[in-house]
Amino acid sequence: MIVAERKPIAELTSRLAPYRRILVVGCNTCVAVCSAGGAKEVAVTSALLRIALGREHPETRVDETCVERQCEVEMNAELAPSLGNYEVILSMACGVGVQTLAEQFNTAVVIPALNTKFMGRPEGLGEWSERCAGCGNCVLERYAGVCPITRCSKNLLNGPCGGSANGRCEVDPERLPCAWQLIYDRWVALGQLDRYLTNEPAKDWSSSLHGGPRRIQREDIR
Amino acid sequence: MKPYLVLGCDRSASRALADLCRTGYVLPDEVEYRTLPCSGSLDVLYILRAFEQGFERVLVLSCNDDACRSLDGSRRAAQRSARARTLLSEVGVNPRCVSFRQISPTMAADLCIWLDEFVQPLPAEAEPEKAE
Amino acid sequence: MSPVSRLQSLLERREFTVSAELGPPKGPNIEVITTKIGLLRGMCDAVNVTDNQTAIVRISSAATCALLVQQGIEPIMQMTCRDRNRLAIQADLFGAVALGVRNLLCLSGDHQVFGNHPTAKNVFDLDSVQMIGMVKRLRDEGLTLGGEPVDGAMPMFIGGAANPFGDPFELQVLRALKKANAGVQFIQTQCIYDMVRFREWMKRVTDLGIPEHVHILAGVMPLKSAGAARYINNNVAGIYVPDPIVKRMSAAGKGQKARDEGIRITAEIIEQVREIPGVHGVHIMAVEWEEAVQPLTEMAGLLPRPVLAEGE
């Protein structure tokens, strides 16, 4: 899923300072699952904004709502009738949801409340880790199911570098395992260590964001 | 409106308060007391809403750990009070405005002292330490 | 194929070669480079010029190498994958070759979080193994990575790095083989203090037959103090200074006495690595302490350096 994190309230209040009628719009999909922008977080953030913004301007109105998936135009349609009541939308969706609202409601000011972080998964309570960089040409089969592009700090396809010590990555030993240690351990367990000896050629990055913004078109679905 | 809100657990705080009131004790004027069926059900949002509504201080009274009937309700109440402090400090509310204490039904005397402390002015916020 | 550099010539006729590192200044101060050249001249066979080492911005490796060539010192140009994509690497290599650079050390590069621009976007379009393969193709096939012909010859002696002290150990052995297969001709290792581990790594790479095709230069770094040793152990992943060395440095005291001991220990390490089959030279990393190279090479019996006859 997409993992996000709320911006500090101080940043939000400074962006929202000029406005008195604010609609906070959450999203019930990925960001709700990672406790960043679902109904619960919309309520908490709105309460904090009312406390903070209400000090100087008690007339400030902060209303709350949540849509099922903010990245889908159809799901945001329900917002349309009430938008005239607001000067600004504070979107608590990922960057995709924010852009969808901005594109869909072209006269609305839309401000992001979250920092969209990565595609990842939970690691127990209150912790998430990045697992996919969306390079557009999956290599996991060649690395025993561990992605060196995402999980090695230098994206090394023929790693490890010399900064791997005791299974940890030197970039942040506390938090980061060395991806190449993980790959190695899996290869050993699977009896596939010989795979390492194949030199991985320079990657074709054209399928990634480096090739420009991507789009998928599928005739079978149209 | 009263500026101070006490949220007390039905099984402990409310009984202690009833005990205390039987001695002729009257809640200070500034204090509103609300009973929680179990402090484990206390939500962060409940505390935030109190400040939104204009309360200036909240005291959460929860059962002792070993007396909580929902097992770890007291621990959760402590956690949520702490979370509320963190969130409120993000919007410039002194985190000391949310306090948390654990109480048993027999602690009427302690409750009397705590309530007295609760309505005293907050000590000034410590100045952030200056970097050398 | 005849050797393209002095370093290659010496290695191929099995001289025990010496390379030393020169850290370029954090700006265009040529005087610093000239001073360091003075400290290294005659003490080694080639000089490594680092490329934004530890991700700290310095005058470019290519420009510094060109200055070395002008002053009659043979450079080994270090090139990292951190700051350049495949276009920039190839372009800089063309430039370097045109300016007389012949030795190249292909590196992944230290991560930018350790440097003075931690908010930078890194590149890592290629990794060091892929860079080695790309350079070999430029040289041997006369083709860019994209497949177009190179206008002109690319005489290069291709090097890479290895860290016998990194983990997982088995991959750090096999990675040398990957580099050999990609076309690397010499390898300079991470600083050696832990002889036990280095001997084991050498045994394993020798079992794989690597030294038959690839010249291995053992990396050494003289310690300035016991504090420096402890700093390495606590803060630098993939280098380990064993206790006896830390103790010797402590016992030596402070200042010049400690520095002398650091040089003595390094000379002893050089004597030991010299005895290991497959080690064809030593690479001295006296980081921002180029003054140490002269007493060190003297003590280790590495002077005078051989002189090549004209055209050799």
XYZ file of C-alpha atoms in Angstrom:
666
model
C 0.000 0.000 0.000
C 0.909 3.653 -0.134
C 2.331 4.794 3.175
C 2.072 8.419 4.248
C 2.627 10.566 7.307
C 0.836 13.713 8.447
C 2.718 16.987 8.091
C 3.377 18.880 11.325
C 0.324 20.871 12.399
C 2.400 24.066 12.401
C 3.047 23.631 8.677
C -0.654 23.072 8.048
C -1.767 26.056 10.115
C 0.662 28.346 8.294
C -0.674 27.164 4.913
C -4.271 27.475 6.110
C -3.885 30.818 7.861
C -5.553 32.872 5.114
C -8.679 30.717 5.091
C -11.763 30.710 7.331
C -13.806 27.959 5.735
C -11.858 24.729 5.494
C -12.929 21.264 4.406
C -10.729 18.401 5.538
C -11.109 15.418 3.226
C -9.735 12.046 4.216
C -9.342 8.886 2.195
C -10.475 5.486 3.401
C -8.006 3.398 1.450
C -4.202 3.144 1.864
C -3.719 6.153 4.124
C -6.495 4.962 6.413
C -4.790 1.602 6.789
C -1.489 3.270 7.686
C -3.284 5.589 10.139
C -2.327 8.775 8.343
C -5.420 10.086 6.583
C -8.506 7.990 7.368
C -11.640 9.124 9.198
C -9.940 8.911 12.587
C -6.982 11.049 11.549
C -9.314 13.506 9.820
C -11.144 13.958 13.126
C -7.955 14.422 15.150
C -6.359 16.796 12.653
C -9.551 18.828 12.339
C -9.838 19.117 16.123
C -6.248 20.318 16.360
C -6.792 22.807 13.548
C -9.896 24.177 15.249
C -7.947 24.678 18.458
C -4.994 26.292 16.671
C -6.792 28.408 14.083
C -9.679 29.256 16.410
C -7.398 31.179 18.757
C -6.984 34.116 16.416
C -10.080 33.597 14.332
C -12.888 31.953 16.289
C -15.085 32.207 13.210
C -12.877 29.651 11.379
C -14.888 26.637 10.319
C -13.172 23.299 9.891
C -15.488 20.614 8.538
C -14.626 16.975 8.063
C -15.412 14.329 5.543
C -13.857 11.199 4.165
C -14.199 9.564 0.772
C -13.646 5.935 -0.043
C -10.774 6.391 -2.527
C -9.664 9.916 -3.274
C -7.680 8.821 -6.333
C -10.905 7.981 -8.145
C -12.950 10.787 -9.625
C -16.227 8.904 -9.172
C -15.689 8.565 -5.449
C -15.054 12.276 -5.020
C -18.218 13.292 -6.865
C -20.142 13.377 -3.569
C -18.011 16.353 -2.500
C -19.117 18.574 -5.376
C -22.401 19.964 -3.960
C -20.831 21.289 -0.761
C -17.564 22.658 -2.140
C -19.080 26.105 -2.660
C -19.132 26.480 1.123
C -15.367 26.265 1.458
C -12.365 28.380 0.551
C -9.898 25.532 0.724
C -9.708 21.746 0.790
C -7.148 20.125 3.047
C -6.647 16.708 1.527
C -5.540 13.931 3.825
C -4.984 11.522 0.952
C -1.706 10.571 -0.682
C -0.302 12.777 -3.451
C -2.446 10.939 -5.963
C -5.628 11.865 -4.107
C -4.548 15.496 -3.723
C -3.916 15.752 -7.449
C -7.176 14.043 -8.272
C -9.125 16.610 -6.246
C -7.162 19.472 -7.803
C -7.779 18.186 -11.301
C -11.415 17.366 -10.656
C -12.409 20.604 -8.928
C -10.540 23.166 -10.928
C -11.696 26.184 -8.941
C -10.838 24.673 -5.565
C -7.639 25.374 -3.657
C -6.300 21.990 -2.527
C -3.576 21.682 0.092
C -1.874 18.417 1.054
C -1.961 17.450 4.710
C 0.262 14.412 4.321
C 3.731 13.648 3.116
C 3.395 10.632 0.862
C 6.321 8.395 1.702
C 6.475 5.108 -0.143
C 4.973 1.832 -1.240
C 5.476 -0.428 1.687
C 4.000 -2.553 4.375
C 3.518 -2.568 8.141
C 6.247 -3.967 10.369
C 4.207 -4.519 13.483
C 2.392 -1.698 15.236
C 3.256 1.855 14.257
C 6.061 0.969 11.876
C 6.140 0.707 8.100
C 8.915 -0.038 5.652
C 9.468 0.626 1.972
C 9.375 -2.405 -0.295
C 8.843 -1.291 -3.885
C 10.250 1.578 -5.904
C 7.918 1.023 -8.855
C 10.806 0.694 -11.311
C 8.384 -0.733 -13.877
C 10.366 -3.878 -14.623
C 10.364 -6.218 -11.660
C 13.642 -7.955 -10.840
C 12.513 -9.797 -7.712
C 12.760 -13.202 -9.365
C 16.506 -12.683 -9.764
C 17.047 -11.644 -6.143
C 15.152 -14.315 -4.223
C 12.273 -11.951 -3.604
C 14.276 -9.115 -2.013
C 14.390 -5.876 -4.003
C 17.911 -4.411 -4.229
C 16.599 -1.313 -5.998
C 14.352 -0.388 -3.111
C 16.142 -1.862 -0.145
C 19.820 -1.274 -0.937
C 20.690 2.357 -0.181
C 22.744 2.514 -3.373
C 20.321 0.463 -5.519
C 23.201 -1.915 -6.281
C 22.255 -4.716 -8.660
C 25.622 -6.413 -8.177
C 26.074 -5.651 -4.504
C 26.890 -5.639 -1.660
C 29.060 -2.570 -1.176
C 31.716 -2.466 1.518
C 29.373 -0.794 3.974
C 27.500 -3.938 4.958
C 28.366 -4.951 8.505
C 26.691 -7.565 10.688
C 23.699 -7.618 8.391
C 23.067 -3.892 8.675
C 23.412 -1.054 6.158
C 25.943 1.611 7.110
C 23.562 4.359 6.002
C 21.382 3.706 9.072
C 22.437 0.543 10.909
C 19.729 0.895 13.536
C 16.881 0.934 11.076
C 18.127 -0.605 7.851
C 19.047 -4.204 7.192
C 21.555 -4.669 4.364
C 19.457 -5.787 1.397
C 22.361 -7.874 0.161
C 22.581 -9.741 3.430
C 18.863 -10.519 3.049
C 19.361 -11.618 -0.550
C 22.357 -13.733 0.440
C 20.496 -15.421 3.287
C 17.587 -16.270 0.984
C 19.886 -17.580 -1.748
C 21.697 -19.799 0.731
C 18.368 -21.082 2.084
C 17.114 -21.777 -1.445
C 20.396 -23.272 -2.649
C 20.610 -20.592 -5.341
C 23.828 -18.792 -4.468
C 25.167 -19.472 -7.973
C 22.727 -16.836 -9.219
C 25.030 -14.207 -7.784
C 27.702 -15.052 -10.326
C 25.621 -13.776 -13.223
C 26.580 -10.159 -13.705
C 23.447 -8.053 -13.873
C 23.792 -5.646 -16.814
C 23.080 -1.922 -16.598
C 19.391 -1.533 -15.887
C 16.994 -0.114 -18.419
C 15.494 2.695 -16.343
C 13.159 3.818 -19.126
C 10.347 1.833 -17.517
C 10.803 3.814 -14.299
C 9.970 7.425 -13.513
C 13.355 8.283 -15.056
C 11.746 7.550 -18.411
C 9.128 10.231 -17.752
C 5.678 9.973 -16.118
C 4.160 6.611 -16.857
C 0.776 5.586 -18.133
C -0.768 2.185 -18.698
C -3.369 1.655 -21.404
C -5.211 -1.608 -21.672
C -7.448 -2.196 -24.605
C -8.962 -5.334 -23.042
C -10.556 -3.256 -20.327
C -11.739 -0.261 -22.306
C -18.600 27.178 31.344
C -16.243 25.470 33.781
C -12.603 25.549 32.671
C -11.420 22.225 34.119
C -12.607 18.749 33.187
C -12.093 15.564 35.144
C -12.698 12.284 33.342
C -13.027 9.553 35.945
C -13.409 5.821 35.606
C -16.723 4.530 36.933
C -15.145 1.686 38.890
C -12.592 3.709 40.783
C -12.593 7.484 40.516
C -16.364 7.921 40.644
C -16.616 5.714 43.734
C -13.795 7.553 45.443
C -15.509 10.834 44.619
C -18.840 9.571 46.001
C -17.013 8.555 49.185
C -15.413 11.967 49.374
C -18.703 13.767 48.833
C -20.268 11.785 51.674
C -17.825 13.595 53.957
C -19.338 16.879 52.802
C -16.777 17.597 50.117
C -18.016 19.737 47.233
C -16.256 19.785 43.843
C -14.542 23.106 43.175
C -16.673 25.453 41.060
C -14.249 25.387 38.143
C -14.365 21.602 37.820
C -16.723 19.551 35.722
C -16.700 15.844 36.457
C -17.667 13.257 33.888
C -17.819 9.538 34.454
C -16.228 7.191 31.933
C -17.693 3.673 31.865
C -14.102 2.481 31.582
C -11.078 4.657 31.026
C -9.899 2.079 28.491
C -12.553 3.443 26.166
C -11.124 6.951 26.410
C -10.231 8.171 22.960
C -7.615 10.799 22.129
C -10.329 12.622 20.270
C -12.411 12.885 23.456
C -9.604 14.838 25.115
C -9.035 17.003 22.026
C -12.751 17.773 21.805
C -12.682 18.973 25.399
C -10.070 21.574 24.493
C -11.985 22.431 21.342
C -15.053 23.074 23.485
C -13.066 25.444 25.650
C -11.799 23.393 28.560
C -8.352 24.507 29.597
C -7.259 21.427 31.504
C -8.158 17.767 31.609
C -7.443 15.253 34.361
C -7.876 11.585 33.507
C -8.453 9.274 36.453
C -8.033 5.634 35.673
C -8.011 2.425 37.728
C -4.770 0.910 38.927
C -3.243 -1.467 36.400
C -4.150 -4.605 38.322
C -7.705 -3.438 38.919
C -8.656 -2.641 35.346
C -11.625 -4.732 34.303
C -10.732 -4.526 30.650
C -7.262 -5.869 31.414
C -5.098 -3.170 29.861
C -7.633 -0.331 29.768
C -5.625 1.739 32.229
C -2.505 1.339 30.183
C -4.385 2.456 27.093
C -5.813 5.442 28.919
C -2.291 6.421 29.963
C -1.078 6.002 26.402
C -3.900 8.092 24.981
C -3.414 10.820 27.525
C 0.230 10.931 26.520
C -0.708 10.987 22.844
C -3.143 13.848 23.508
C -0.362 15.779 25.249
C 1.887 15.315 22.217
C -0.815 16.371 19.773
C -1.880 19.363 21.836
C 1.677 20.561 22.203
C 1.774 20.618 18.382
C -0.873 23.345 18.513
C 0.773 25.259 21.319
C -1.156 23.873 24.290
C 0.998 23.302 27.357
C 1.220 19.496 27.639
C 0.824 19.781 31.411
C -2.782 20.714 30.738
C -3.499 17.001 30.376
C -2.775 14.948 33.450
C -3.249 11.289 34.160
C -3.506 9.518 37.507
C -4.431 6.066 38.677
C -6.785 5.643 41.585
C -8.706 3.006 43.553
C -12.187 3.379 45.077
C -10.652 3.687 48.540
C -8.446 6.636 47.693
C -10.893 9.440 48.507
C -8.266 11.289 50.547
C -5.774 11.227 47.690
C -8.467 12.380 45.284
C -9.167 15.348 47.505
C -5.499 16.389 47.347
C -5.286 15.810 43.592
C -8.378 17.856 42.857
C -6.974 20.619 44.979
C -3.707 20.509 43.016
C -5.598 20.302 39.732
C -7.208 23.712 40.189
C -3.958 25.431 41.191
C -2.267 27.592 38.538
C 0.134 25.614 36.356
C 3.797 26.172 37.044
C 5.367 28.293 34.326
C 6.552 26.272 31.357
C 10.226 25.519 31.613
C 12.280 27.678 29.278
C 13.791 25.589 26.512
C 17.450 25.053 27.307
C 19.663 27.345 25.351
C 22.329 25.724 23.233
C 25.782 26.521 24.518
C 47.950 -6.065 -25.443
C 50.814 -3.885 -24.277
C 50.495 -2.007 -21.010
C 48.817 1.383 -21.189
C 50.302 2.782 -17.998
C 53.310 2.655 -15.760
C 51.205 0.971 -13.096
C 50.175 -1.757 -15.499
C 53.753 -2.240 -16.750
C 55.116 -2.658 -13.251
C 52.352 -5.005 -12.182
C 52.766 -7.121 -15.278
C 56.472 -7.555 -14.703
C 55.593 -8.493 -11.108
C 57.165 -5.549 -9.360
C 55.615 -5.090 -5.921
C 53.912 -1.796 -6.751
C 52.940 1.079 -4.565
C 50.025 3.414 -5.061
C 49.168 6.253 -2.711
C 46.127 8.378 -2.282
C 45.844 12.106 -2.853
C 42.823 13.899 -1.464
C 42.057 16.920 -3.670
C 41.244 20.244 -1.957
C 37.710 21.498 -1.337
C 38.090 24.095 -4.041
C 40.303 25.072 -6.965
C 43.430 25.553 -4.842
C 46.134 24.126 -7.090
C 48.817 24.871 -4.508
C 47.444 22.128 -2.269
C 47.689 19.654 -5.114
C 51.222 20.761 -5.957
C 52.270 20.401 -2.320
C 50.798 16.908 -2.108
C 52.458 15.944 -5.379
C 55.753 17.010 -3.768
C 55.076 14.690 -0.844
C 54.273 11.708 -3.062
C 56.755 12.106 -5.931
C 59.193 9.227 -5.993
C 57.394 7.443 -3.154
C 54.929 5.488 -5.264
C 54.218 4.289 -8.790
C 50.837 5.891 -9.215
C 48.601 8.239 -7.270
C 44.903 7.646 -6.616
C 42.862 10.799 -6.943
C 39.643 10.486 -4.993
C 36.269 11.457 -6.426
C 34.276 13.495 -3.894
C 35.525 11.080 -1.268
C 33.054 10.332 1.544
C 30.611 12.443 -0.461
C 32.404 15.683 0.341
C 32.647 18.089 -2.573
C 36.177 18.630 -3.825
C 37.873 19.648 -7.044
C 37.008 17.022 -9.631
C 39.035 13.885 -9.916
C 39.457 14.324 -13.684
C 40.809 17.870 -13.379
C 43.197 16.866 -10.602
C 44.362 13.872 -12.613
C 45.084 16.139 -15.579
C 47.211 18.351 -13.302
C 49.095 15.278 -12.124
C 49.753 14.203 -15.700
C 51.112 17.682 -16.455
C 53.446 17.394 -13.510
C 54.696 13.969 -14.476
C 52.865 11.938 -11.861
C 50.801 8.999 -12.997
C 47.243 9.247 -11.693
C 44.672 6.572 -10.943
C 41.393 8.347 -11.486
C 38.678 7.301 -9.064
C 35.181 7.470 -10.460
C 32.009 6.834 -8.493
C 28.510 5.887 -9.590
C 27.006 8.132 -6.943
C 27.279 11.452 -8.778
C 27.077 10.548 -12.468
C 24.845 8.616 -14.774
C 26.129 6.534 -17.666
C 26.284 9.573 -19.950
C 28.368 11.651 -17.569
C 30.701 8.782 -16.687
C 31.487 8.067 -20.326
C 31.888 11.754 -21.152
C 34.289 12.275 -18.246
C 36.234 9.175 -19.261
C 36.655 10.470 -22.805
C 37.929 13.722 -21.343
C 40.265 12.005 -18.929
C 41.771 9.779 -21.603
C 42.203 12.784 -23.878
C 44.122 14.500 -21.075
C 46.432 11.539 -20.563
C 44.778 9.594 -17.752
C 45.269 5.850 -18.154
C 44.328 4.218 -14.848
C 40.763 4.142 -13.625
C 39.286 2.921 -10.359
C 35.578 2.160 -10.678
C 33.646 2.631 -7.425
C 30.052 2.647 -6.262
C 30.839 5.620 -4.039
C 30.120 6.445 -0.405
C 26.501 7.270 0.272
C 25.793 10.990 0.351
C 24.436 10.887 3.906
C 28.045 10.733 5.101
C 29.135 13.860 3.261
C 28.548 17.574 3.258
C 25.510 17.488 0.983
C 23.293 14.933 2.701
C 20.173 16.357 1.037
C 21.509 15.624 -2.455
C 19.811 13.276 -4.896
C 22.145 10.407 -5.705
C 22.443 8.761 -9.097
C 23.552 5.109 -8.935
C 22.384 4.632 -12.519
C 25.102 1.963 -12.736
C 26.894 0.068 -10.038
C 30.643 -0.451 -9.985
C 30.460 -3.889 -11.645
C 28.422 -2.424 -14.485
C 30.811 0.523 -14.767
C 33.748 -1.858 -15.132
C 31.932 -3.673 -17.927
C 31.083 -0.395 -19.631
C 34.699 0.802 -19.578
C 35.940 -2.510 -20.931
C 33.467 -2.197 -23.800
C 34.581 1.374 -24.507
C 38.164 0.189 -24.654
C 37.952 -3.241 -26.266
C 34.980 -2.873 -28.578
C 35.167 0.864 -29.106
C 31.465 1.097 -28.314
C 29.574 3.185 -25.809
C 27.127 1.508 -23.476
C 24.436 2.742 -25.855
C 26.126 0.892 -28.703
C 27.606 3.725 -30.747
C 31.238 3.796 -31.849
C 33.718 5.762 -29.764
C 35.619 8.378 -31.730
C 39.200 7.581 -30.732
C 41.018 4.950 -28.709
C 40.372 4.369 -25.001
C 43.561 2.968 -23.504
C 42.624 2.306 -19.898
C 43.903 0.106 -17.106
C 40.712 -0.788 -15.271
C 40.555 -1.109 -11.508
C 38.003 -1.796 -8.849
C 37.742 -1.979 -5.093
C 37.088 -4.817 -2.687
C 36.300 -4.918 0.986
C 37.470 -8.164 2.591
C 36.031 -6.898 5.876
C 32.510 -6.223 4.650
C 29.631 -8.632 5.026
C 28.382 -11.081 3.901
C 31.932 -12.393 3.635
C 31.147 -14.951 0.961
C 29.641 -12.281 -1.298
C 32.626 -10.016 -0.705
C 34.768 -12.842 -2.099
C 32.477 -13.604 -5.025
C 32.064 -9.929 -5.810
C 35.760 -9.802 -6.682
C 35.053 -12.615 -9.137
C 32.130 -10.659 -10.604
C 34.434 -7.693 -11.080
C 37.081 -9.932 -12.650
C 34.480 -11.338 -15.002
C 33.381 -7.818 -15.876
C 36.928 -6.941 -16.901
C 38.694 -5.500 -13.905
C 42.512 -5.712 -14.106
C 43.505 -4.553 -10.650
C 41.810 -4.374 -7.310
C 42.664 -2.095 -4.422
C 41.311 -3.319 -1.110
C 39.830 -1.536 1.865
C 42.316 -0.711 4.663
C 43.727 -3.830 6.250
C 44.267 -4.104 9.988
C 42.712 -7.517 10.528
C 45.275 -9.855 8.968
C 43.336 -12.998 9.849
C 40.336 -11.934 7.827
C 42.468 -10.577 4.996
C 44.402 -13.837 4.714
C 41.127 -15.747 4.595
C 39.759 -13.447 1.883
C 42.986 -13.781 -0.134
C 42.851 -17.552 0.204
C 39.297 -17.599 -1.085
C 39.934 -15.282 -4.039
C 43.103 -17.238 -4.838
C 41.111 -20.481 -4.807
C 38.857 -18.839 -7.401
C 41.935 -18.057 -9.511
C 41.373 -14.315 -9.389
C 45.014 -13.227 -8.854
C 45.944 -14.985 -12.105
C 44.031 -12.302 -13.998
C 43.718 -9.471 -11.532
C 46.465 -7.680 -9.623
C 45.510 -7.212 -5.996
C 46.877 -4.198 -4.162
C 46.460 -4.438 -0.409
C 45.034 -1.264 1.113
C 46.710 0.205 4.197
C 46.025 3.323 6.201
C 48.417 4.551 8.896
C 46.635 5.469 12.126
C 47.372 8.826 13.721
C 46.177 7.919 17.192
C 44.364 5.348 19.303
C 41.353 7.639 19.099
C 41.356 7.318 15.318
C 41.348 3.528 15.662
C 38.438 3.611 18.066
C 36.589 6.043 15.808
C 36.939 3.622 12.901
C 35.669 0.721 14.988
C 32.690 2.661 16.233
C 31.742 4.618 13.144
C 33.037 3.088 9.936
C 31.180 0.019 8.739
C 33.364 -2.535 7.026
C 36.717 -1.672 8.626
C 37.890 -3.251 11.840
C 40.986 -2.447 13.862
C 41.789 -5.428 16.119
C 42.423 -4.859 19.802
C 46.186 -5.474 19.804
C 46.641 -2.619 17.331
C 44.387 -0.294 19.329
C 46.413 -1.196 22.443
C 49.728 -0.528 20.736
C 48.446 2.859 19.579
C 47.263 3.666 23.124
C 50.573 2.592 24.619
C 52.446 4.828 22.195
C 50.926 7.919 23.772
C 49.920 11.028 21.876
C 51.123 13.288 19.079
C 54.255 12.437 17.134
C 54.899 9.272 19.154
C 51.473 7.935 18.244
C 51.946 8.894 14.620
C 55.325 7.128 14.540
C 53.731 4.020 15.986
C 50.953 4.236 13.405
C 53.541 4.285 10.645
C 55.463 1.419 12.263
C 52.317 -0.736 12.489
C 51.482 0.009 8.865
C 55.001 -0.921 7.756
C 54.596 -4.232 9.574
C 51.254 -4.809 7.861
C 52.911 -4.114 4.508
C 55.637 -6.646 5.307
C 52.998 -9.235 6.135
C 50.780 -8.670 3.092
C 53.833 -8.780 0.859
C 54.331 -12.415 1.833
C 50.796 -13.397 0.821
C 50.644 -15.025 -2.631
C 48.511 -12.996 -5.001
C 49.190 -9.621 -3.404
C 51.006 -7.661 -6.069
C 51.284 -4.311 -4.403
C 50.149 -2.018 -1.706
C 47.806 0.942 -1.770
C 48.530 3.571 0.868
C 45.606 5.668 2.032
C 47.179 8.322 4.217
C 44.033 10.405 4.174
C 44.950 14.080 4.583
C 48.301 12.850 5.906
C 50.321 12.505 2.735
C 53.466 13.357 4.780
C 53.310 9.831 6.177
C 53.943 8.187 2.816
C 57.666 8.916 2.688
C 58.630 7.537 6.136
C 56.238 4.643 5.645
C 57.560 3.522 2.275
C 61.090 3.975 3.576
C 60.445 1.879 6.682
C 58.675 -0.809 4.645
C 61.651 -1.047 2.301
C 59.662 0.066 -0.709
C 62.132 2.746 -1.817
C 63.469 3.589 -4.270
C 60.656 3.031 -6.715
C 61.657 1.386 -9.986
C 62.266 3.552 -13.009
C 60.816 2.492 -16.326
C 62.942 2.716 -19.413
C 61.648 4.929 -22.215
C 58.854 3.186 -24.086
C 58.529 0.433 -21.503
